[in-house]
Tab-separated table of C-alpha atoms and ligand atoms in Angstrom:
chain	number	residue	atom	x	y	z
A	1	MET	CA	-19.453	-18.386	-5.614
A	2	PRO	CA	-19.533	-21.453	-3.372
A	3	THR	CA	-19.639	-21.220	0.417
A	4	ILE	CA	-16.622	-20.077	2.457
A	5	GLU	CA	-15.677	-23.315	4.209
A	6	THR	CA	-12.323	-22.556	5.812
A	7	ILE	CA	-10.469	-19.472	6.969
A	8	ASP	CA	-6.885	-19.956	8.159
A	9	VAL	CA	-5.181	-16.973	9.762
A	10	TYR	CA	-1.404	-16.660	10.162
A	11	ARG	CA	0.569	-13.987	11.973
A	12	VAL	CA	4.093	-14.133	10.606
A	13	ARG	CA	7.296	-12.306	11.450
A	14	VAL	CA	9.620	-11.474	8.565
A	15	PRO	CA	13.025	-9.824	9.142
A	16	LEU	CA	13.849	-6.852	6.919
A	17	VAL	CA	17.108	-6.684	4.973
A	18	TYR	CA	17.773	-3.242	6.449
A	19	PRO	CA	15.837	-1.175	9.012
A	20	PHE	CA	12.991	0.768	7.389
A	21	ARG	CA	13.153	4.390	8.570
A	22	THR	CA	10.378	6.952	8.169
A	23	ALA	CA	9.086	9.918	10.125
A	24	TYR	CA	7.437	7.289	12.369
A	25	GLY	CA	10.589	5.509	13.482
A	26	SER	CA	12.524	2.443	12.474
A	27	ASP	CA	11.430	-1.177	11.929
A	28	ASP	CA	13.640	-4.296	11.791
A	29	VAL	CA	10.861	-6.803	11.156
A	30	VAL	CA	7.343	-6.707	9.780
A	31	GLU	CA	4.432	-8.720	11.098
A	32	PRO	CA	1.937	-9.323	8.327
A	33	VAL	CA	-1.184	-11.383	8.834
A	34	LEU	CA	-2.081	-13.801	6.044
A	35	VAL	CA	-5.473	-15.320	5.397
A	36	ARG	CA	-6.183	-18.429	3.359
A	37	MET	CA	-9.874	-18.585	2.485
A	38	GLY	CA	-11.058	-21.946	1.187
A	39	SER	CA	-14.131	-23.040	-0.715
A	40	GLY	CA	-14.283	-26.550	-2.178
A	41	LYS	CA	-11.039	-27.140	-4.037
A	42	LEU	CA	-10.353	-23.431	-4.429
A	43	TYR	CA	-8.654	-21.060	-2.015
A	44	GLY	CA	-7.544	-17.443	-2.019
A	45	TRP	CA	-4.816	-15.555	-0.159
A	46	GLY	CA	-4.878	-12.118	1.406
A	47	GLU	CA	-2.248	-10.225	3.374
A	48	GLY	CA	-2.527	-7.357	5.850
A	49	GLN	CA	0.792	-5.780	6.752
A	50	ALA	CA	0.208	-3.144	9.430
A	51	PHE	CA	3.657	-3.187	11.112
A	52	GLN	CA	4.530	-4.634	14.514
A	53	PHE	CA	3.396	-1.581	16.455
A	54	PRO	CA	0.652	0.986	15.720
A	55	THR	CA	3.026	3.640	14.339
A	56	TYR	CA	1.783	3.979	10.753
A	57	CYS	CA	-1.873	3.598	11.707
A	58	PRO	CA	-3.901	2.441	14.724
A	59	GLU	CA	-3.787	-1.209	13.604
A	60	TYR	CA	-0.800	-3.527	14.079
A	61	GLY	CA	0.119	-7.161	13.436
A	62	ALA	CA	-1.057	-8.864	16.633
A	63	GLY	CA	-4.221	-6.745	16.703
A	64	VAL	CA	-5.083	-7.544	13.087
A	65	PHE	CA	-4.669	-11.253	13.855
A	66	VAL	CA	-7.001	-11.177	16.869
A	67	THR	CA	-9.570	-8.984	15.074
A	68	ILE	CA	-9.754	-11.428	12.174
A	69	ARG	CA	-9.806	-14.541	14.368
A	70	ASN	CA	-12.237	-13.367	17.059
A	71	VAL	CA	-14.419	-10.811	15.323
A	72	LEU	CA	-14.472	-10.814	11.520
A	73	ALA	CA	-13.822	-14.358	10.269
A	74	PRO	CA	-16.660	-15.864	12.381
A	75	MET	CA	-19.087	-13.581	10.486
A	76	LEU	CA	-17.945	-14.918	7.094
A	77	ILE	CA	-17.383	-18.609	7.701
A	78	GLY	CA	-20.116	-20.829	6.287
A	79	ARG	CA	-21.490	-17.968	4.182
A	80	LYS	CA	-21.966	-17.888	0.453
A	81	ILE	CA	-20.422	-14.561	-0.548
A	82	ASP	CA	-21.011	-13.429	-4.126
A	83	SER	CA	-19.390	-9.992	-4.103
A	84	GLY	CA	-16.920	-7.839	-2.251
A	85	ASP	CA	-19.810	-5.580	-1.262
A	86	GLU	CA	-21.591	-8.522	0.331
A	87	LEU	CA	-18.462	-9.427	2.290
A	88	HIS	CA	-18.208	-5.888	3.626
A	89	ARG	CA	-21.912	-5.782	4.510
A	90	LEU	CA	-21.430	-8.844	6.726
A	91	ILE	CA	-18.721	-7.090	8.764
A	92	ALA	CA	-19.969	-3.491	8.430
A	93	CYS	CA	-21.273	-3.425	12.023
A	94	PHE	CA	-17.655	-3.420	13.217
A	95	LYS	CA	-16.023	-0.009	13.157
A	96	GLY	CA	-12.749	0.735	11.431
A	97	ASN	CA	-10.072	-1.961	11.242
A	98	PRO	CA	-9.481	-1.614	7.493
A	99	PHE	CA	-6.334	-3.774	7.566
A	100	ALA	CA	-8.157	-6.682	9.228
A	101	LYS	CA	-11.157	-6.313	6.916
A	102	GLY	CA	-8.928	-5.819	3.890
A	103	THR	CA	-6.986	-9.036	4.525
A	104	LEU	CA	-10.233	-11.007	4.268
A	105	ASP	CA	-11.468	-8.936	1.325
A	106	MET	CA	-8.284	-9.631	-0.647
A	107	ALA	CA	-8.386	-13.363	0.088
A	108	TRP	CA	-11.981	-13.319	-1.189
A	109	TRP	CA	-10.958	-11.562	-4.428
A	110	ASP	CA	-8.231	-14.124	-5.126
A	111	LEU	CA	-10.773	-16.890	-4.509
A	112	TYR	CA	-13.350	-15.127	-6.674
A	113	ALA	CA	-10.917	-14.650	-9.583
A	114	LYS	CA	-10.033	-18.344	-9.358
A	115	SER	CA	-13.738	-19.261	-9.416
A	116	ARG	CA	-14.017	-17.224	-12.640
A	117	ASN	CA	-10.908	-18.896	-13.991
A	118	GLU	CA	-9.135	-15.630	-14.796
A	119	PRO	CA	-6.183	-13.581	-13.507
A	120	LEU	CA	-7.133	-11.329	-10.581
A	121	TRP	CA	-6.053	-8.164	-12.387
A	122	ARG	CA	-8.542	-8.953	-15.152
A	123	THR	CA	-11.316	-9.588	-12.631
A	124	LEU	CA	-10.589	-6.167	-11.124
A	125	GLY	CA	-10.947	-4.460	-14.515
A	126	GLY	CA	-7.261	-3.889	-15.202
A	127	VAL	CA	-6.390	-2.388	-18.578
A	128	ARG	CA	-2.662	-3.137	-18.792
A	129	ASP	CA	-0.547	-6.126	-17.891
A	130	VAL	CA	2.636	-4.097	-17.295
A	131	VAL	CA	2.882	-1.639	-14.400
A	132	GLU	CA	5.587	0.933	-13.735
A	133	THR	CA	7.289	1.025	-10.357
A	134	GLY	CA	9.152	3.960	-8.842
A	135	ALA	CA	12.332	4.244	-6.802
A	136	ASP	CA	11.970	5.214	-3.120
A	137	PHE	CA	14.644	6.403	-0.735
A	138	GLY	CA	14.490	6.937	3.005
A	139	ALA	CA	16.741	9.149	5.111
A	140	MET	CA	20.361	8.087	4.714
A	141	GLU	CA	23.659	8.653	6.500
A	142	SER	CA	24.541	11.465	4.065
A	143	ILE	CA	23.243	13.481	1.112
A	144	ASP	CA	26.099	12.102	-1.021
A	145	ALA	CA	24.922	8.559	-0.329
A	146	LEU	CA	21.406	9.553	-1.418
A	147	LEU	CA	22.623	11.264	-4.601
A	148	SER	CA	24.599	8.216	-5.608
A	149	LYS	CA	21.550	5.952	-5.011
A	150	ILE	CA	19.372	8.258	-7.112
A	151	GLY	CA	22.000	8.203	-9.871
A	152	GLU	CA	21.867	4.394	-9.884
A	153	ALA	CA	18.058	4.427	-10.049
A	154	MET	CA	18.123	6.830	-13.008
A	155	LYS	CA	20.619	4.632	-14.848
A	156	ALA	CA	18.423	1.605	-14.159
A	157	GLY	CA	15.530	3.384	-15.880
A	158	PHE	CA	13.250	4.426	-13.018
A	159	LYS	CA	10.895	7.192	-14.152
A	160	ARG	CA	10.370	8.831	-10.792
A	161	VAL	CA	11.961	9.035	-7.365
A	162	LYS	CA	10.185	9.351	-4.023
A	163	LEU	CA	12.092	10.823	-1.105
A	164	LYS	CA	11.120	10.301	2.500
A	165	PHE	CA	11.047	13.740	4.129
A	166	CYS	CA	11.364	14.339	7.890
A	167	PRO	CA	12.881	16.904	10.260
A	168	GLY	CA	16.647	17.001	9.664
A	169	TRP	CA	16.191	15.451	6.205
A	170	ASP	CA	14.117	18.141	4.575
A	171	VAL	CA	14.519	21.298	2.471
A	172	ASP	CA	18.331	21.128	2.236
A	173	MET	CA	18.045	17.543	1.052
A	174	VAL	CA	15.482	18.497	-1.610
A	175	HIS	CA	17.677	21.424	-2.692
A	176	ALA	CA	20.710	19.150	-3.096
A	177	VAL	CA	18.707	16.537	-5.010
A	178	ARG	CA	17.083	19.062	-7.364
A	179	THR	CA	20.439	20.743	-8.019
A	180	ALA	CA	22.053	17.422	-8.909
A	181	PHE	CA	19.067	16.174	-10.962
A	182	PRO	CA	17.356	19.196	-12.529
A	183	ASN	CA	14.945	17.246	-14.769
A	184	THR	CA	14.053	14.153	-12.810
A	185	THR	CA	10.505	13.573	-11.545
A	186	PHE	CA	10.670	13.700	-7.739
A	187	HIS	CA	8.156	13.786	-4.949
A	188	ILE	CA	8.459	13.789	-1.174
A	189	ASP	CA	6.577	11.703	1.383
A	190	CYS	CA	6.194	13.429	4.761
A	191	ASN	CA	4.333	10.559	6.478
A	192	SER	CA	2.182	13.096	8.335
A	193	GLY	CA	5.175	14.608	10.138
A	194	TYR	CA	4.102	18.258	9.892
A	195	THR	CA	1.423	20.780	10.879
A	196	LEU	CA	0.160	24.117	9.553
A	197	LYS	CA	2.957	25.774	11.570
A	198	ASP	CA	5.261	24.504	8.829
A	199	ILE	CA	3.362	26.249	6.044
A	200	ASP	CA	6.295	28.565	5.178
A	201	MET	CA	8.569	25.600	4.684
A	202	PHE	CA	6.054	24.052	2.269
A	203	LYS	CA	5.844	27.349	0.391
A	204	ARG	CA	9.637	27.286	0.009
A	205	LEU	CA	9.357	23.814	-1.531
A	206	ASP	CA	7.276	25.177	-4.417
A	207	ARG	CA	10.435	26.310	-6.195
A	208	TYR	CA	11.716	22.708	-6.549
A	209	ASN	CA	9.047	21.574	-8.980
A	210	LEU	CA	8.089	18.450	-7.035
A	211	ALA	CA	5.493	16.193	-8.640
A	212	MET	CA	3.590	16.133	-5.347
A	213	ILE	CA	3.910	16.314	-1.570
A	214	GLU	CA	2.603	13.147	0.011
A	215	GLN	CA	0.719	13.300	3.333
A	216	PRO	CA	2.275	16.431	4.864
A	217	MET	CA	-0.304	16.867	7.659
A	218	MET	CA	-1.671	14.571	10.389
A	219	ASN	CA	-2.380	10.922	9.547
A	220	ASP	CA	-6.170	11.248	9.808
A	221	ASP	CA	-6.511	14.876	8.672
A	222	LEU	CA	-8.349	16.294	5.674
A	223	VAL	CA	-9.068	19.910	6.669
A	224	ASP	CA	-5.469	21.040	7.247
A	225	HIS	CA	-4.466	19.459	3.955
A	226	ALA	CA	-7.144	21.541	2.225
A	227	THR	CA	-5.832	24.676	3.974
A	228	LEU	CA	-2.269	23.919	2.894
A	229	ALA	CA	-3.412	23.080	-0.652
A	230	ARG	CA	-4.854	26.594	-1.018
A	231	GLN	CA	-1.495	28.169	-0.153
A	232	ILE	CA	1.010	26.179	-2.167
A	233	GLN	CA	1.348	25.334	-5.856
A	234	THR	CA	2.761	21.832	-5.480
A	235	PRO	CA	-0.026	19.240	-5.590
A	236	ILE	CA	-0.807	17.367	-2.398
A	237	CYS	CA	-1.173	13.606	-2.458
A	238	LEU	CA	-3.100	11.946	0.340
A	239	ASP	CA	-1.994	8.585	1.657
A	240	GLU	CA	-2.607	7.821	5.362
A	241	SER	CA	-5.717	10.032	5.565
A	242	VAL	CA	-7.667	8.023	3.005
A	243	THR	CA	-8.810	5.077	5.099
A	244	SER	CA	-12.207	4.518	3.479
A	245	VAL	CA	-14.386	5.386	0.509
A	246	ASP	CA	-16.087	8.007	2.638
A	247	LYS	CA	-12.810	9.723	3.557
A	248	ALA	CA	-11.885	9.799	-0.144
A	249	ARG	CA	-15.237	11.385	-1.015
A	250	LYS	CA	-14.754	14.081	1.644
A	251	ALA	CA	-11.155	14.757	0.597
A	252	ILE	CA	-12.321	15.336	-2.968
A	253	GLU	CA	-15.217	17.516	-1.835
A	254	ILE	CA	-13.036	19.911	0.196
A	255	LYS	CA	-10.166	19.820	-2.343
A	256	ALA	CA	-7.688	18.380	0.153
A	257	CYS	CA	-5.631	16.699	-2.570
A	258	ARG	CA	-4.872	16.455	-6.280
A	259	TRP	CA	-3.512	12.912	-6.070
A	260	VAL	CA	-4.389	9.845	-4.021
A	261	ASN	CA	-1.993	7.055	-3.139
A	262	ILE	CA	-4.263	4.005	-2.857
A	263	LYS	CA	-2.974	1.245	-0.650
A	264	PRO	CA	-5.636	-1.432	-0.969
A	265	ILE	CA	-5.072	-2.766	2.537
A	266	ARG	CA	-5.227	0.682	4.155
A	267	VAL	CA	-8.708	1.332	2.784
A	268	GLY	CA	-10.161	-2.086	3.694
A	269	GLY	CA	-9.185	-4.166	0.674
A	270	LEU	CA	-9.759	-4.250	-3.054
A	271	THR	CA	-13.518	-3.631	-2.881
A	272	PRO	CA	-13.199	-0.129	-1.361
A	273	ALA	CA	-9.972	0.488	-3.311
A	274	LEU	CA	-11.906	0.025	-6.572
A	275	LYS	CA	-14.594	2.460	-5.411
A	276	ILE	CA	-11.974	5.063	-4.436
A	277	HIS	CA	-10.295	4.579	-7.806
A	278	ASP	CA	-13.616	5.260	-9.558
A	279	LEU	CA	-14.512	8.262	-7.365
A	280	CYS	CA	-11.119	9.837	-8.041
A	281	ALA	CA	-11.357	9.128	-11.774
A	282	ALA	CA	-14.751	10.846	-11.903
A	283	ALA	CA	-13.289	13.875	-10.074
A	284	GLY	CA	-10.233	14.096	-12.339
A	285	ILE	CA	-7.880	13.045	-9.548
A	286	PRO	CA	-5.231	10.597	-10.721
A	287	CYS	CA	-4.032	7.829	-8.400
A	288	TRP	CA	-1.177	5.424	-7.932
A	289	VAL	CA	-0.683	2.368	-5.781
A	290	GLY	CA	1.378	2.256	-2.624
A	291	GLY	CA	2.641	-0.636	-0.574
A	292	MET	CA	3.066	-1.413	3.119
A	293	LEU	CA	6.213	-3.571	2.920
A	294	GLU	CA	4.023	-6.539	2.126
A	295	THR	CA	5.574	-9.889	1.300
A	296	ALA	CA	5.319	-11.092	-2.299
A	297	VAL	CA	1.722	-12.181	-1.600
A	298	GLY	CA	0.412	-8.742	-0.606
A	299	ALA	CA	2.616	-7.043	-3.202
A	300	SER	CA	0.883	-9.139	-5.874
A	301	HIS	CA	-2.494	-7.730	-4.816
A	302	CYS	CA	-1.023	-4.225	-5.115
A	303	ALA	CA	0.376	-5.010	-8.565
A	304	ALA	CA	-3.076	-6.192	-9.699
A	305	MET	CA	-4.617	-2.927	-8.440
A	306	ALA	CA	-1.983	-0.932	-10.353
A	307	THR	CA	-3.358	-2.218	-13.691
A	308	LEU	CA	-6.484	-0.039	-13.356
A	309	PRO	CA	-6.990	2.856	-15.800
A	310	ASN	CA	-6.731	5.805	-13.372
A	311	MET	CA	-3.317	4.741	-12.019
A	312	LYS	CA	-1.229	7.525	-13.562
A	313	TYR	CA	2.118	7.571	-11.705
A	314	PRO	CA	4.809	4.923	-11.158
A	315	ASN	CA	3.714	2.822	-8.203
A	316	ASP	CA	5.315	1.806	-4.927
A	317	VAL	CA	5.022	-1.856	-5.817
A	318	PHE	CA	8.331	-3.606	-5.480
A	319	PRO	CA	9.921	-6.989	-5.805
A	320	SER	CA	9.901	-7.854	-2.128
A	321	SER	CA	13.487	-9.166	-2.344
A	322	ARG	CA	14.383	-5.511	-1.835
A	323	PHE	CA	13.045	-5.746	1.721
A	324	PHE	CA	13.324	-9.402	2.720
A	325	LYS	CA	16.051	-12.041	2.641
A	326	VAL	CA	13.401	-14.718	2.973
A	327	ASP	CA	9.928	-14.219	1.590
A	328	LEU	CA	6.656	-16.090	1.781
A	329	GLY	CA	5.873	-15.959	-1.916
A	330	ARG	CA	8.004	-15.627	-5.013
A	331	PRO	CA	9.232	-12.025	-4.967
A	332	GLU	CA	10.584	-11.857	-8.522
A	333	LEU	CA	7.520	-13.453	-10.046
A	334	PHE	CA	6.283	-10.318	-11.796
A	335	LEU	CA	9.533	-8.450	-12.313
A	336	SER	CA	10.041	-7.798	-16.019
A	337	GLY	CA	12.558	-4.964	-15.858
A	338	PRO	CA	14.220	-2.867	-13.160
A	339	SER	CA	11.250	-0.512	-13.049
A	340	GLN	CA	8.337	-2.589	-14.255
A	341	MET	CA	6.302	-5.648	-13.442
A	342	THR	CA	4.343	-7.828	-15.824
A	343	LEU	CA	1.196	-9.315	-14.371
A	344	PRO	CA	0.845	-13.088	-14.529
A	345	LYS	CA	-1.381	-15.050	-16.883
A	346	ALA	CA	-2.090	-17.551	-14.101
A	347	ILE	CA	-5.595	-17.512	-12.660
A	348	GLY	CA	-6.172	-15.607	-9.421
A	349	LEU	CA	-3.433	-13.657	-7.670
A	350	GLY	CA	-0.635	-15.683	-9.260
A	351	ASN	CA	1.327	-15.840	-6.017
A	352	GLU	CA	0.962	-17.664	-2.704
A	353	PRO	CA	3.087	-18.488	0.325
A	354	ASP	CA	5.550	-21.317	0.171
A	355	PRO	CA	4.130	-23.773	2.786
A	356	GLU	CA	7.487	-24.499	4.455
A	357	MET	CA	8.456	-20.847	4.660
A	358	LEU	CA	5.030	-19.973	6.019
A	359	GLU	CA	5.409	-22.541	8.782
A	360	ARG	CA	8.904	-21.310	9.616
A	361	LEU	CA	7.861	-17.674	9.925
A	362	THR	CA	4.450	-18.126	11.600
A	363	VAL	CA	4.266	-16.986	15.220
A	364	GLU	CA	0.531	-17.523	15.701
A	365	LYS	CA	-2.124	-19.415	13.721
A	366	ALA	CA	-5.880	-19.964	13.877
A	367	SER	CA	-8.181	-22.119	11.751
A	368	LEU	CA	-11.932	-21.685	11.372
A	369	LYS	CA	-14.139	-24.261	9.690
A	370	ALA	CA	-17.757	-24.034	8.596
B	401	MG	MG1	3.186	7.478	1.984
């Protein structure tokens, strides 16, 4: 790989089509940070979408931007970086900040795939060019509204439905959904809204034959998840808690989960995501890919990750037109059916921001040169 000669960092603000509601609150806009990493004639794109405020995790848009500009990018600029591991070694002295590190890591992978003249998903070791996507529903104004949305998703051919689960939108909702759809594959995502005090409620959920319960306990917890896992039959899937390869190793060791939702950006990019994928595969723990409401650029990285062999459940990788009226990249690029995406044959990521749209949506920009 040639030397990293330029790193451009953009903090952009993209309005959502409708407010995104989870156990954490409600968002009207997202503030992803995009990185364009250049080397000779080639360049790669990465995206870190950590939300506008630190509600999902300790990182957030403006913080990711400053961390990349002031701390991380200066360590990489002018360097010849031959592997993702080497990139991470150069910034390993800085603690945490997986979203900021992951944005750079993903830009490097796009650049690397282009230097090898192959599609990114092939460079990553993908084994399929079509990936399944699931249908996800947040809390709605009524159960009837939810049931009708699920009915539409089933008709459209979605193979599984994920339900956001939070106080006031919990067991009664699951009961109504299971009664209306006795054979559909469902799971719930608690977004770390509960504690071990709620163990009886989770026991009651066992009767609804959910595919998994995603992140029921605290956002950085492993131990309470292991405790809960011993007392319920429904498998637990970790999401927020898996922020690094090391956290994944520990989760497996203490049997905190039977599934892992890998969001490449949450774990520090594709390099650690690949290692977590392999660790889980070796332990017999299947995975799937989640998203962070990325624009089409970040969603394309997620789609590439979803082509790996141990991804065993329909993914949260969506055409971003579902979330955004205007998008940086081409949201429908990979869509090949209502519930599937076909990866591109183009070299690299196969998606990049439209320059005019990027300029329109950018609120802050920095450029580093070797
Ligand atoms: Mg989740």
